Amino acid sequence: LSLQYSNTDGYDSDIAPEVKEWAARELPYFLQFPDVLVDLSTGSMKVSDYVAQWVANTAGTFRSEGLSLKGMRQHKVAFFTRYSFGSGPLKGLYVGGGHRYQSRIVLGTLPDFSIVYGNSRWYSDLLLGYQVRKFAFLKHGVRLQLNVNNLFDRTVPTQTGAFIDKDGVAHLDYRVRLVEPRRWRLSASFEF
């Protein structure tokens, strides 16, 4: 029997300090000329409006300061067990299985500083094996083992990123990872 648990905490900190230093140093200079027009590829804009737009745009970059890291799953649990038959008609047979669980994934942060979470995930695995004690010229026999990963064929895509639009709406299927379907693997191992 094996049981594993991990709790991970991670936080964004010290995001782009050079940009913050630049803004503190340079923006007051530009704001001395609030009504001067700046030529942009999209047209002209007052310096004061341009600075306000820049501050609003970069605020999104710093919004996650002190909040959980994107892509982090705080809780992870893995459980596995195996039983071997040591006597009787099933001698040499072994069976095992387990579950793996990971809590919701952090996808991003909304303008109100609330965290956007994606789905949690869990998978079950199974193994079945048989040890043939003596086999032809192999004095240690042969071990046959069948492994089944993702036993219940849970193939819901895992969300790995969210797009948060200008209205603060999170689109959770912005970035996903496809989950491998149930997989069967039969292996034989021997020593000689």
JSON list of C-alpha atoms in Angstrom, two decimals:
[
{"chain": "A", "resi": 1, "resn": "LEU", "atom": "CA", "xyz": [0.00, 0.00, 0.00]},
{"chain": "A", "resi": 2, "resn": "SER", "atom": "CA", "xyz": [1.37, 3.39, -0.98]},
{"chain": "A", "resi": 3, "resn": "LEU", "atom": "CA", "xyz": [-0.23, 6.76, -0.27]},
{"chain": "A", "resi": 4, "resn": "GLN", "atom": "CA", "xyz": [1.36, 10.04, -1.29]},
{"chain": "A", "resi": 5, "resn": "TYR", "atom": "CA", "xyz": [0.13, 13.58, -0.73]},
{"chain": "A", "resi": 6, "resn": "SER", "atom": "CA", "xyz": [1.66, 16.91, -1.63]},
{"chain": "A", "resi": 7, "resn": "ASN", "atom": "CA", "xyz": [0.54, 20.46, -0.96]},
{"chain": "A", "resi": 8, "resn": "THR", "atom": "CA", "xyz": [2.16, 23.12, -3.12]},
{"chain": "A", "resi": 9, "resn": "ASP", "atom": "CA", "xyz": [1.90, 26.85, -2.58]},
{"chain": "A", "resi": 10, "resn": "GLY", "atom": "CA", "xyz": [3.39, 29.27, -5.07]},
{"chain": "A", "resi": 11, "resn": "TYR", "atom": "CA", "xyz": [2.76, 32.97, -5.52]},
{"chain": "A", "resi": 12, "resn": "ASP", "atom": "CA", "xyz": [3.63, 35.58, -8.12]},
{"chain": "A", "resi": 13, "resn": "SER", "atom": "CA", "xyz": [5.99, 38.15, -6.67]},
{"chain": "A", "resi": 14, "resn": "ASP", "atom": "CA", "xyz": [8.27, 40.92, -7.84]},
{"chain": "A", "resi": 15, "resn": "ILE", "atom": "CA", "xyz": [6.71, 41.01, -11.31]},
{"chain": "A", "resi": 16, "resn": "ALA", "atom": "CA", "xyz": [8.68, 43.12, -13.80]},
{"chain": "A", "resi": 17, "resn": "PRO", "atom": "CA", "xyz": [10.43, 45.37, -11.26]},
{"chain": "A", "resi": 18, "resn": "GLU", "atom": "CA", "xyz": [12.29, 47.17, -14.07]},
{"chain": "A", "resi": 19, "resn": "VAL", "atom": "CA", "xyz": [8.97, 48.25, -15.61]},
{"chain": "A", "resi": 20, "resn": "LYS", "atom": "CA", "xyz": [7.72, 49.55, -12.26]},
{"chain": "A", "resi": 21, "resn": "GLU", "atom": "CA", "xyz": [10.98, 51.47, -11.77]},
{"chain": "A", "resi": 22, "resn": "TRP", "atom": "CA", "xyz": [10.78, 52.92, -15.29]},
{"chain": "A", "resi": 23, "resn": "ALA", "atom": "CA", "xyz": [7.16, 54.01, -14.78]},
{"chain": "A", "resi": 24, "resn": "ALA", "atom": "CA", "xyz": [7.92, 55.66, -11.44]},
{"chain": "A", "resi": 25, "resn": "ARG", "atom": "CA", "xyz": [10.85, 57.52, -12.99]},
{"chain": "A", "resi": 26, "resn": "GLU", "atom": "CA", "xyz": [9.53, 58.43, -16.46]},
{"chain": "A", "resi": 27, "resn": "LEU", "atom": "CA", "xyz": [5.74, 58.83, -16.34]},
{"chain": "A", "resi": 28, "resn": "PRO", "atom": "CA", "xyz": [5.85, 62.03, -14.24]},
{"chain": "A", "resi": 29, "resn": "TYR", "atom": "CA", "xyz": [8.03, 63.57, -16.98]},
{"chain": "A", "resi": 30, "resn": "PHE", "atom": "CA", "xyz": [5.55, 62.70, -19.74]},
{"chain": "A", "resi": 31, "resn": "LEU", "atom": "CA", "xyz": [2.62, 63.95, -17.67]},
{"chain": "A", "resi": 32, "resn": "GLN", "atom": "CA", "xyz": [4.16, 67.45, -17.70]},
{"chain": "A", "resi": 33, "resn": "PHE", "atom": "CA", "xyz": [2.83, 67.66, -21.27]},
{"chain": "A", "resi": 34, "resn": "PRO", "atom": "CA", "xyz": [-0.73, 66.28, -20.93]},
{"chain": "A", "resi": 35, "resn": "ASP", "atom": "CA", "xyz": [-2.20, 67.95, -24.01]},
{"chain": "A", "resi": 36, "resn": "VAL", "atom": "CA", "xyz": [0.62, 67.23, -26.47]},
{"chain": "A", "resi": 37, "resn": "LEU", "atom": "CA", "xyz": [-0.48, 64.88, -29.24]},
{"chain": "A", "resi": 38, "resn": "VAL", "atom": "CA", "xyz": [1.41, 61.65, -29.83]},
{"chain": "A", "resi": 39, "resn": "ASP", "atom": "CA", "xyz": [1.38, 60.17, -33.34]},
{"chain": "A", "resi": 40, "resn": "LEU", "atom": "CA", "xyz": [0.57, 56.48, -33.28]},
{"chain": "A", "resi": 41, "resn": "SER", "atom": "CA", "xyz": [-0.02, 54.05, -36.11]},
{"chain": "A", "resi": 42, "resn": "THR", "atom": "CA", "xyz": [-3.70, 54.13, -35.09]},
{"chain": "A", "resi": 43, "resn": "GLY", "atom": "CA", "xyz": [-3.94, 57.94, -35.04]},
{"chain": "A", "resi": 44, "resn": "SER", "atom": "CA", "xyz": [-3.16, 60.72, -32.61]},
{"chain": "A", "resi": 45, "resn": "MET", "atom": "CA", "xyz": [-3.68, 60.67, -28.87]},
{"chain": "A", "resi": 46, "resn": "LYS", "atom": "CA", "xyz": [-3.00, 63.09, -26.03]},
{"chain": "A", "resi": 47, "resn": "VAL", "atom": "CA", "xyz": [-0.04, 62.19, -23.83]},
{"chain": "A", "resi": 48, "resn": "SER", "atom": "CA", "xyz": [-2.31, 62.07, -20.77]},
{"chain": "A", "resi": 49, "resn": "ASP", "atom": "CA", "xyz": [-4.67, 59.61, -22.51]},
{"chain": "A", "resi": 50, "resn": "TYR", "atom": "CA", "xyz": [-1.75, 57.52, -23.76]},
{"chain": "A", "resi": 51, "resn": "VAL", "atom": "CA", "xyz": [-0.25, 57.31, -20.25]},
{"chain": "A", "resi": 52, "resn": "ALA", "atom": "CA", "xyz": [-3.66, 56.39, -18.78]},
{"chain": "A", "resi": 53, "resn": "GLN", "atom": "CA", "xyz": [-4.07, 53.66, -21.40]},
{"chain": "A", "resi": 54, "resn": "TRP", "atom": "CA", "xyz": [-0.55, 52.34, -20.74]},
{"chain": "A", "resi": 55, "resn": "VAL", "atom": "CA", "xyz": [-1.19, 52.25, -16.97]},
{"chain": "A", "resi": 56, "resn": "ALA", "atom": "CA", "xyz": [-4.49, 50.38, -17.51]},
{"chain": "A", "resi": 57, "resn": "ASN", "atom": "CA", "xyz": [-2.87, 47.86, -19.87]},
{"chain": "A", "resi": 58, "resn": "THR", "atom": "CA", "xyz": [0.10, 47.16, -17.62]},
{"chain": "A", "resi": 59, "resn": "ALA", "atom": "CA", "xyz": [-2.13, 46.89, -14.55]},
{"chain": "A", "resi": 60, "resn": "GLY", "atom": "CA", "xyz": [-3.20, 43.51, -15.93]},
{"chain": "A", "resi": 61, "resn": "THR", "atom": "CA", "xyz": [0.42, 42.39, -15.88]},
{"chain": "A", "resi": 62, "resn": "PHE", "atom": "CA", "xyz": [0.78, 43.23, -12.21]},
{"chain": "A", "resi": 63, "resn": "ARG", "atom": "CA", "xyz": [-2.70, 42.05, -11.24]},
{"chain": "A", "resi": 64, "resn": "SER", "atom": "CA", "xyz": [-1.46, 38.62, -10.15]},
{"chain": "A", "resi": 65, "resn": "GLU", "atom": "CA", "xyz": [1.15, 39.98, -7.72]},
{"chain": "A", "resi": 66, "resn": "GLY", "atom": "CA", "xyz": [0.78, 38.00, -4.48]},
{"chain": "A", "resi": 67, "resn": "LEU", "atom": "CA", "xyz": [-1.73, 35.54, -5.99]},
{"chain": "A", "resi": 68, "resn": "SER", "atom": "CA", "xyz": [-1.31, 31.85, -6.79]},
{"chain": "A", "resi": 69, "resn": "LEU", "atom": "CA", "xyz": [0.92, 30.97, -9.73]},
{"chain": "A", "resi": 70, "resn": "LYS", "atom": "CA", "xyz": [-0.75, 30.14, -13.03]},
{"chain": "A", "resi": 71, "resn": "GLY", "atom": "CA", "xyz": [-0.60, 26.43, -13.79]},
{"chain": "A", "resi": 72, "resn": "MET", "atom": "CA", "xyz": [-0.34, 25.41, -10.14]},
{"chain": "A", "resi": 73, "resn": "ARG", "atom": "CA", "xyz": [-2.37, 22.56, -8.68]},
{"chain": "A", "resi": 74, "resn": "GLN", "atom": "CA", "xyz": [-2.22, 22.90, -4.91]},
{"chain": "A", "resi": 75, "resn": "HIS", "atom": "CA", "xyz": [-3.18, 19.37, -3.84]},
{"chain": "A", "resi": 76, "resn": "LYS", "atom": "CA", "xyz": [-1.99, 16.09, -5.31]},
{"chain": "A", "resi": 77, "resn": "VAL", "atom": "CA", "xyz": [-2.81, 12.63, -3.98]},
{"chain": "A", "resi": 78, "resn": "ALA", "atom": "CA", "xyz": [-1.70, 9.24, -5.27]},
{"chain": "A", "resi": 79, "resn": "PHE", "atom": "CA", "xyz": [-2.82, 5.90, -3.85]},
{"chain": "A", "resi": 80, "resn": "PHE", "atom": "CA", "xyz": [-1.62, 2.49, -5.01]},
{"chain": "A", "resi": 81, "resn": "THR", "atom": "CA", "xyz": [-1.93, -1.04, -3.71]},
{"chain": "A", "resi": 82, "resn": "ARG", "atom": "CA", "xyz": [-0.86, -4.47, -4.89]},
{"chain": "A", "resi": 83, "resn": "TYR", "atom": "CA", "xyz": [-1.71, -7.95, -3.68]},
{"chain": "A", "resi": 84, "resn": "SER", "atom": "CA", "xyz": [0.23, -11.11, -4.54]},
{"chain": "A", "resi": 85, "resn": "PHE", "atom": "CA", "xyz": [-1.17, -14.62, -4.15]},
{"chain": "A", "resi": 86, "resn": "GLY", "atom": "CA", "xyz": [1.51, -16.69, -2.42]},
{"chain": "A", "resi": 87, "resn": "SER", "atom": "CA", "xyz": [-0.22, -20.08, -2.27]},
{"chain": "A", "resi": 88, "resn": "GLY", "atom": "CA", "xyz": [-3.11, -22.07, -3.66]},
{"chain": "A", "resi": 89, "resn": "PRO", "atom": "CA", "xyz": [-4.31, -22.29, -7.25]},
{"chain": "A", "resi": 90, "resn": "LEU", "atom": "CA", "xyz": [-3.65, -18.57, -7.85]},
{"chain": "A", "resi": 91, "resn": "LYS", "atom": "CA", "xyz": [-0.03, -18.71, -6.69]},
{"chain": "A", "resi": 92, "resn": "GLY", "atom": "CA", "xyz": [2.09, -16.38, -8.82]},
{"chain": "A", "resi": 93, "resn": "LEU", "atom": "CA", "xyz": [-0.82, -14.06, -9.66]},
{"chain": "A", "resi": 94, "resn": "TYR", "atom": "CA", "xyz": [-0.78, -10.45, -8.50]},
{"chain": "A", "resi": 95, "resn": "VAL", "atom": "CA", "xyz": [-3.23, -7.63, -8.93]},
{"chain": "A", "resi": 96, "resn": "GLY", "atom": "CA", "xyz": [-2.97, -3.96, -8.11]},
{"chain": "A", "resi": 97, "resn": "GLY", "atom": "CA", "xyz": [-4.41, -0.59, -8.80]},
{"chain": "A", "resi": 98, "resn": "GLY", "atom": "CA", "xyz": [-4.57, 2.96, -7.73]},
{"chain": "A", "resi": 99, "resn": "HIS", "atom": "CA", "xyz": [-5.90, 6.45, -8.15]},
{"chain": "A", "resi": 100, "resn": "ARG", "atom": "CA", "xyz": [-4.20, 9.76, -8.92]},
{"chain": "A", "resi": 101, "resn": "TYR", "atom": "CA", "xyz": [-5.90, 13.05, -8.06]},
{"chain": "A", "resi": 102, "resn": "GLN", "atom": "CA", "xyz": [-4.86, 16.65, -8.74]},
{"chain": "A", "resi": 103, "resn": "SER", "atom": "CA", "xyz": [-6.89, 19.63, -7.51]},
{"chain": "A", "resi": 104, "resn": "ARG", "atom": "CA", "xyz": [-8.13, 22.50, -9.69]},
{"chain": "A", "resi": 105, "resn": "ILE", "atom": "CA", "xyz": [-5.53, 24.31, -11.76]},
{"chain": "A", "resi": 106, "resn": "VAL", "atom": "CA", "xyz": [-5.01, 28.08, -11.45]},
{"chain": "A", "resi": 107, "resn": "LEU", "atom": "CA", "xyz": [-5.71, 29.61, -14.89]},
{"chain": "A", "resi": 108, "resn": "GLY", "atom": "CA", "xyz": [-5.51, 33.32, -14.22]},
{"chain": "A", "resi": 109, "resn": "THR", "atom": "CA", "xyz": [-6.84, 36.32, -12.33]},
{"chain": "A", "resi": 110, "resn": "LEU", "atom": "CA", "xyz": [-9.93, 38.45, -12.99]},
{"chain": "A", "resi": 111, "resn": "PRO", "atom": "CA", "xyz": [-9.87, 42.26, -12.73]},
{"chain": "A", "resi": 112, "resn": "ASP", "atom": "CA", "xyz": [-11.45, 41.99, -9.25]},
{"chain": "A", "resi": 113, "resn": "PHE", "atom": "CA", "xyz": [-8.42, 39.86, -8.19]},
{"chain": "A", "resi": 114, "resn": "SER", "atom": "CA", "xyz": [-10.42, 36.65, -7.88]},
{"chain": "A", "resi": 115, "resn": "ILE", "atom": "CA", "xyz": [-8.66, 33.56, -9.18]},
{"chain": "A", "resi": 116, "resn": "VAL", "atom": "CA", "xyz": [-9.97, 31.66, -12.20]},
{"chain": "A", "resi": 117, "resn": "TYR", "atom": "CA", "xyz": [-9.68, 27.89, -11.76]},
{"chain": "A", "resi": 118, "resn": "GLY", "atom": "CA", "xyz": [-9.79, 25.11, -14.31]},
{"chain": "A", "resi": 119, "resn": "ASN", "atom": "CA", "xyz": [-10.86, 21.54, -13.77]},
{"chain": "A", "resi": 120, "resn": "SER", "atom": "CA", "xyz": [-9.43, 19.06, -11.30]},
{"chain": "A", "resi": 121, "resn": "ARG", "atom": "CA", "xyz": [-8.50, 15.64, -12.57]},
{"chain": "A", "resi": 122, "resn": "TRP", "atom": "CA", "xyz": [-8.29, 12.08, -11.36]},
{"chain": "A", "resi": 123, "resn": "TYR", "atom": "CA", "xyz": [-7.31, 8.84, -13.00]},
{"chain": "A", "resi": 124, "resn": "SER", "atom": "CA", "xyz": [-7.43, 5.19, -12.04]},
{"chain": "A", "resi": 125, "resn": "ASP", "atom": "CA", "xyz": [-4.87, 2.59, -13.07]},
{"chain": "A", "resi": 126, "resn": "LEU", "atom": "CA", "xyz": [-4.90, -1.21, -12.88]},
{"chain": "A", "resi": 127, "resn": "LEU", "atom": "CA", "xyz": [-2.29, -3.91, -13.16]},
{"chain": "A", "resi": 128, "resn": "LEU", "atom": "CA", "xyz": [-2.61, -7.66, -13.38]},
{"chain": "A", "resi": 129, "resn": "GLY", "atom": "CA", "xyz": [0.35, -9.99, -13.55]},
{"chain": "A", "resi": 130, "resn": "TYR", "atom": "CA", "xyz": [1.49, -13.56, -13.30]},
{"chain": "A", "resi": 131, "resn": "GLN", "atom": "CA", "xyz": [4.90, -14.96, -12.42]},
{"chain": "A", "resi": 132, "resn": "VAL", "atom": "CA", "xyz": [5.64, -18.26, -14.16]},
{"chain": "A", "resi": 133, "resn": "ARG", "atom": "CA", "xyz": [8.25, -19.80, -11.85]},
{"chain": "A", "resi": 134, "resn": "LYS", "atom": "CA", "xyz": [9.89, -22.14, -14.32]},
{"chain": "A", "resi": 135, "resn": "PHE", "atom": "CA", "xyz": [9.81, -21.65, -18.02]},
{"chain": "A", "resi": 136, "resn": "ALA", "atom": "CA", "xyz": [11.92, -23.59, -20.55]},
{"chain": "A", "resi": 137, "resn": "PHE", "atom": "CA", "xyz": [15.60, -22.69, -20.12]},
{"chain": "A", "resi": 138, "resn": "LEU", "atom": "CA", "xyz": [14.92, -19.63, -17.93]},
{"chain": "A", "resi": 139, "resn": "LYS", "atom": "CA", "xyz": [15.69, -20.61, -14.34]},
{"chain": "A", "resi": 140, "resn": "HIS", "atom": "CA", "xyz": [13.93, -17.55, -12.86]},
{"chain": "A", "resi": 141, "resn": "GLY", "atom": "CA", "xyz": [10.85, -17.92, -15.05]},
{"chain": "A", "resi": 142, "resn": "VAL", "atom": "CA", "xyz": [8.86, -15.25, -16.84]},
{"chain": "A", "resi": 143, "resn": "ARG", "atom": "CA", "xyz": [6.71, -12.44, -15.50]},
{"chain": "A", "resi": 144, "resn": "LEU", "atom": "CA", "xyz": [3.74, -11.33, -17.60]},
{"chain": "A", "resi": 145, "resn": "GLN", "atom": "CA", "xyz": [2.07, -8.07, -16.67]},
{"chain": "A", "resi": 146, "resn": "LEU", "atom": "CA", "xyz": [-0.90, -6.13, -18.04]},
{"chain": "A", "resi": 147, "resn": "ASN", "atom": "CA", "xyz": [-1.10, -2.43, -17.15]},
{"chain": "A", "resi": 148, "resn": "VAL", "atom": "CA", "xyz": [-4.19, -0.35, -17.84]},
{"chain": "A", "resi": 149, "resn": "ASN", "atom": "CA", "xyz": [-3.71, 3.40, -17.48]},
{"chain": "A", "resi": 150, "resn": "ASN", "atom": "CA", "xyz": [-6.74, 5.71, -17.29]},
{"chain": "A", "resi": 151, "resn": "LEU", "atom": "CA", "xyz": [-8.92, 2.69, -16.54]},
{"chain": "A", "resi": 152, "resn": "PHE", "atom": "CA", "xyz": [-12.24, 4.58, -16.77]},
{"chain": "A", "resi": 153, "resn": "ASP", "atom": "CA", "xyz": [-11.19, 6.37, -19.98]},
{"chain": "A", "resi": 154, "resn": "ARG", "atom": "CA", "xyz": [-11.58, 9.90, -18.59]},
{"chain": "A", "resi": 155, "resn": "THR", "atom": "CA", "xyz": [-10.74, 12.03, -21.63]},
{"chain": "A", "resi": 156, "resn": "VAL", "atom": "CA", "xyz": [-12.14, 15.43, -20.64]},
{"chain": "A", "resi": 157, "resn": "PRO", "atom": "CA", "xyz": [-9.51, 17.92, -21.87]},
{"chain": "A", "resi": 158, "resn": "THR", "atom": "CA", "xyz": [-7.45, 19.53, -19.12]},
{"chain": "A", "resi": 159, "resn": "GLN", "atom": "CA", "xyz": [-7.72, 23.31, -19.07]},
{"chain": "A", "resi": 160, "resn": "THR", "atom": "CA", "xyz": [-4.25, 24.88, -18.94]},
{"chain": "A", "resi": 161, "resn": "GLY", "atom": "CA", "xyz": [-4.97, 28.53, -19.66]},
{"chain": "A", "resi": 162, "resn": "ALA", "atom": "CA", "xyz": [-7.78, 31.06, -19.72]},
{"chain": "A", "resi": 163, "resn": "PHE", "atom": "CA", "xyz": [-8.27, 34.12, -21.87]},
{"chain": "A", "resi": 164, "resn": "ILE", "atom": "CA", "xyz": [-9.66, 36.99, -19.84]},
{"chain": "A", "resi": 165, "resn": "ASP", "atom": "CA", "xyz": [-11.24, 39.51, -22.19]},
{"chain": "A", "resi": 166, "resn": "LYS", "atom": "CA", "xyz": [-11.52, 43.29, -21.76]},
{"chain": "A", "resi": 167, "resn": "ASP", "atom": "CA", "xyz": [-14.83, 42.86, -19.93]},
{"chain": "A", "resi": 168, "resn": "GLY", "atom": "CA", "xyz": [-13.25, 40.54, -17.35]},
{"chain": "A", "resi": 169, "resn": "VAL", "atom": "CA", "xyz": [-14.92, 37.40, -18.70]},
{"chain": "A", "resi": 170, "resn": "ALA", "atom": "CA", "xyz": [-12.80, 34.26, -18.47]},
{"chain": "A", "resi": 171, "resn": "HIS", "atom": "CA", "xyz": [-12.88, 31.91, -21.47]},
{"chain": "A", "resi": 172, "resn": "LEU", "atom": "CA", "xyz": [-11.74, 28.61, -19.96]},
{"chain": "A", "resi": 173, "resn": "ASP", "atom": "CA", "xyz": [-11.23, 26.63, -23.16]},
{"chain": "A", "resi": 174, "resn": "TYR", "atom": "CA", "xyz": [-8.65, 29.09, -24.45]},
{"chain": "A", "resi": 175, "resn": "ARG", "atom": "CA", "xyz": [-5.87, 26.56, -23.95]},
{"chain": "A", "resi": 176, "resn": "VAL", "atom": "CA", "xyz": [-6.37, 22.86, -23.23]},
{"chain": "A", "resi": 177, "resn": "ARG", "atom": "CA", "xyz": [-4.31, 19.69, -23.11]},
{"chain": "A", "resi": 178, "resn": "LEU", "atom": "CA", "xyz": [-5.85, 16.56, -24.55]},
{"chain": "A", "resi": 179, "resn": "VAL", "atom": "CA", "xyz": [-5.87, 13.61, -22.18]},
{"chain": "A", "resi": 180, "resn": "GLU", "atom": "CA", "xyz": [-4.52, 10.30, -23.36]},
{"chain": "A", "resi": 181, "resn": "PRO", "atom": "CA", "xyz": [-7.34, 7.73, -23.55]},
{"chain": "A", "resi": 182, "resn": "ARG", "atom": "CA", "xyz": [-7.27, 4.36, -21.82]},
{"chain": "A", "resi": 183, "resn": "ARG", "atom": "CA", "xyz": [-3.99, 2.63, -22.59]},
{"chain": "A", "resi": 184, "resn": "TRP", "atom": "CA", "xyz": [-3.26, -1.09, -22.40]},
{"chain": "A", "resi": 185, "resn": "ARG", "atom": "CA", "xyz": [0.28, -2.38, -22.11]},
{"chain": "A", "resi": 186, "resn": "LEU", "atom": "CA", "xyz": [1.26, -6.04, -21.94]},
{"chain": "A", "resi": 187, "resn": "SER", "atom": "CA", "xyz": [4.85, -6.77, -21.01]},
{"chain": "A", "resi": 188, "resn": "ALA", "atom": "CA", "xyz": [6.97, -9.83, -20.39]},
{"chain": "A", "resi": 189, "resn": "SER", "atom": "CA", "xyz": [10.18, -9.79, -18.44]},
{"chain": "A", "resi": 190, "resn": "PHE", "atom": "CA", "xyz": [12.68, -12.49, -17.66]},
{"chain": "A", "resi": 191, "resn": "GLU", "atom": "CA", "xyz": [16.19, -13.08, -16.36]},
{"chain": "A", "resi": 192, "resn": "PHE", "atom": "CA", "xyz": [18.68, -15.68, -17.55]}
]
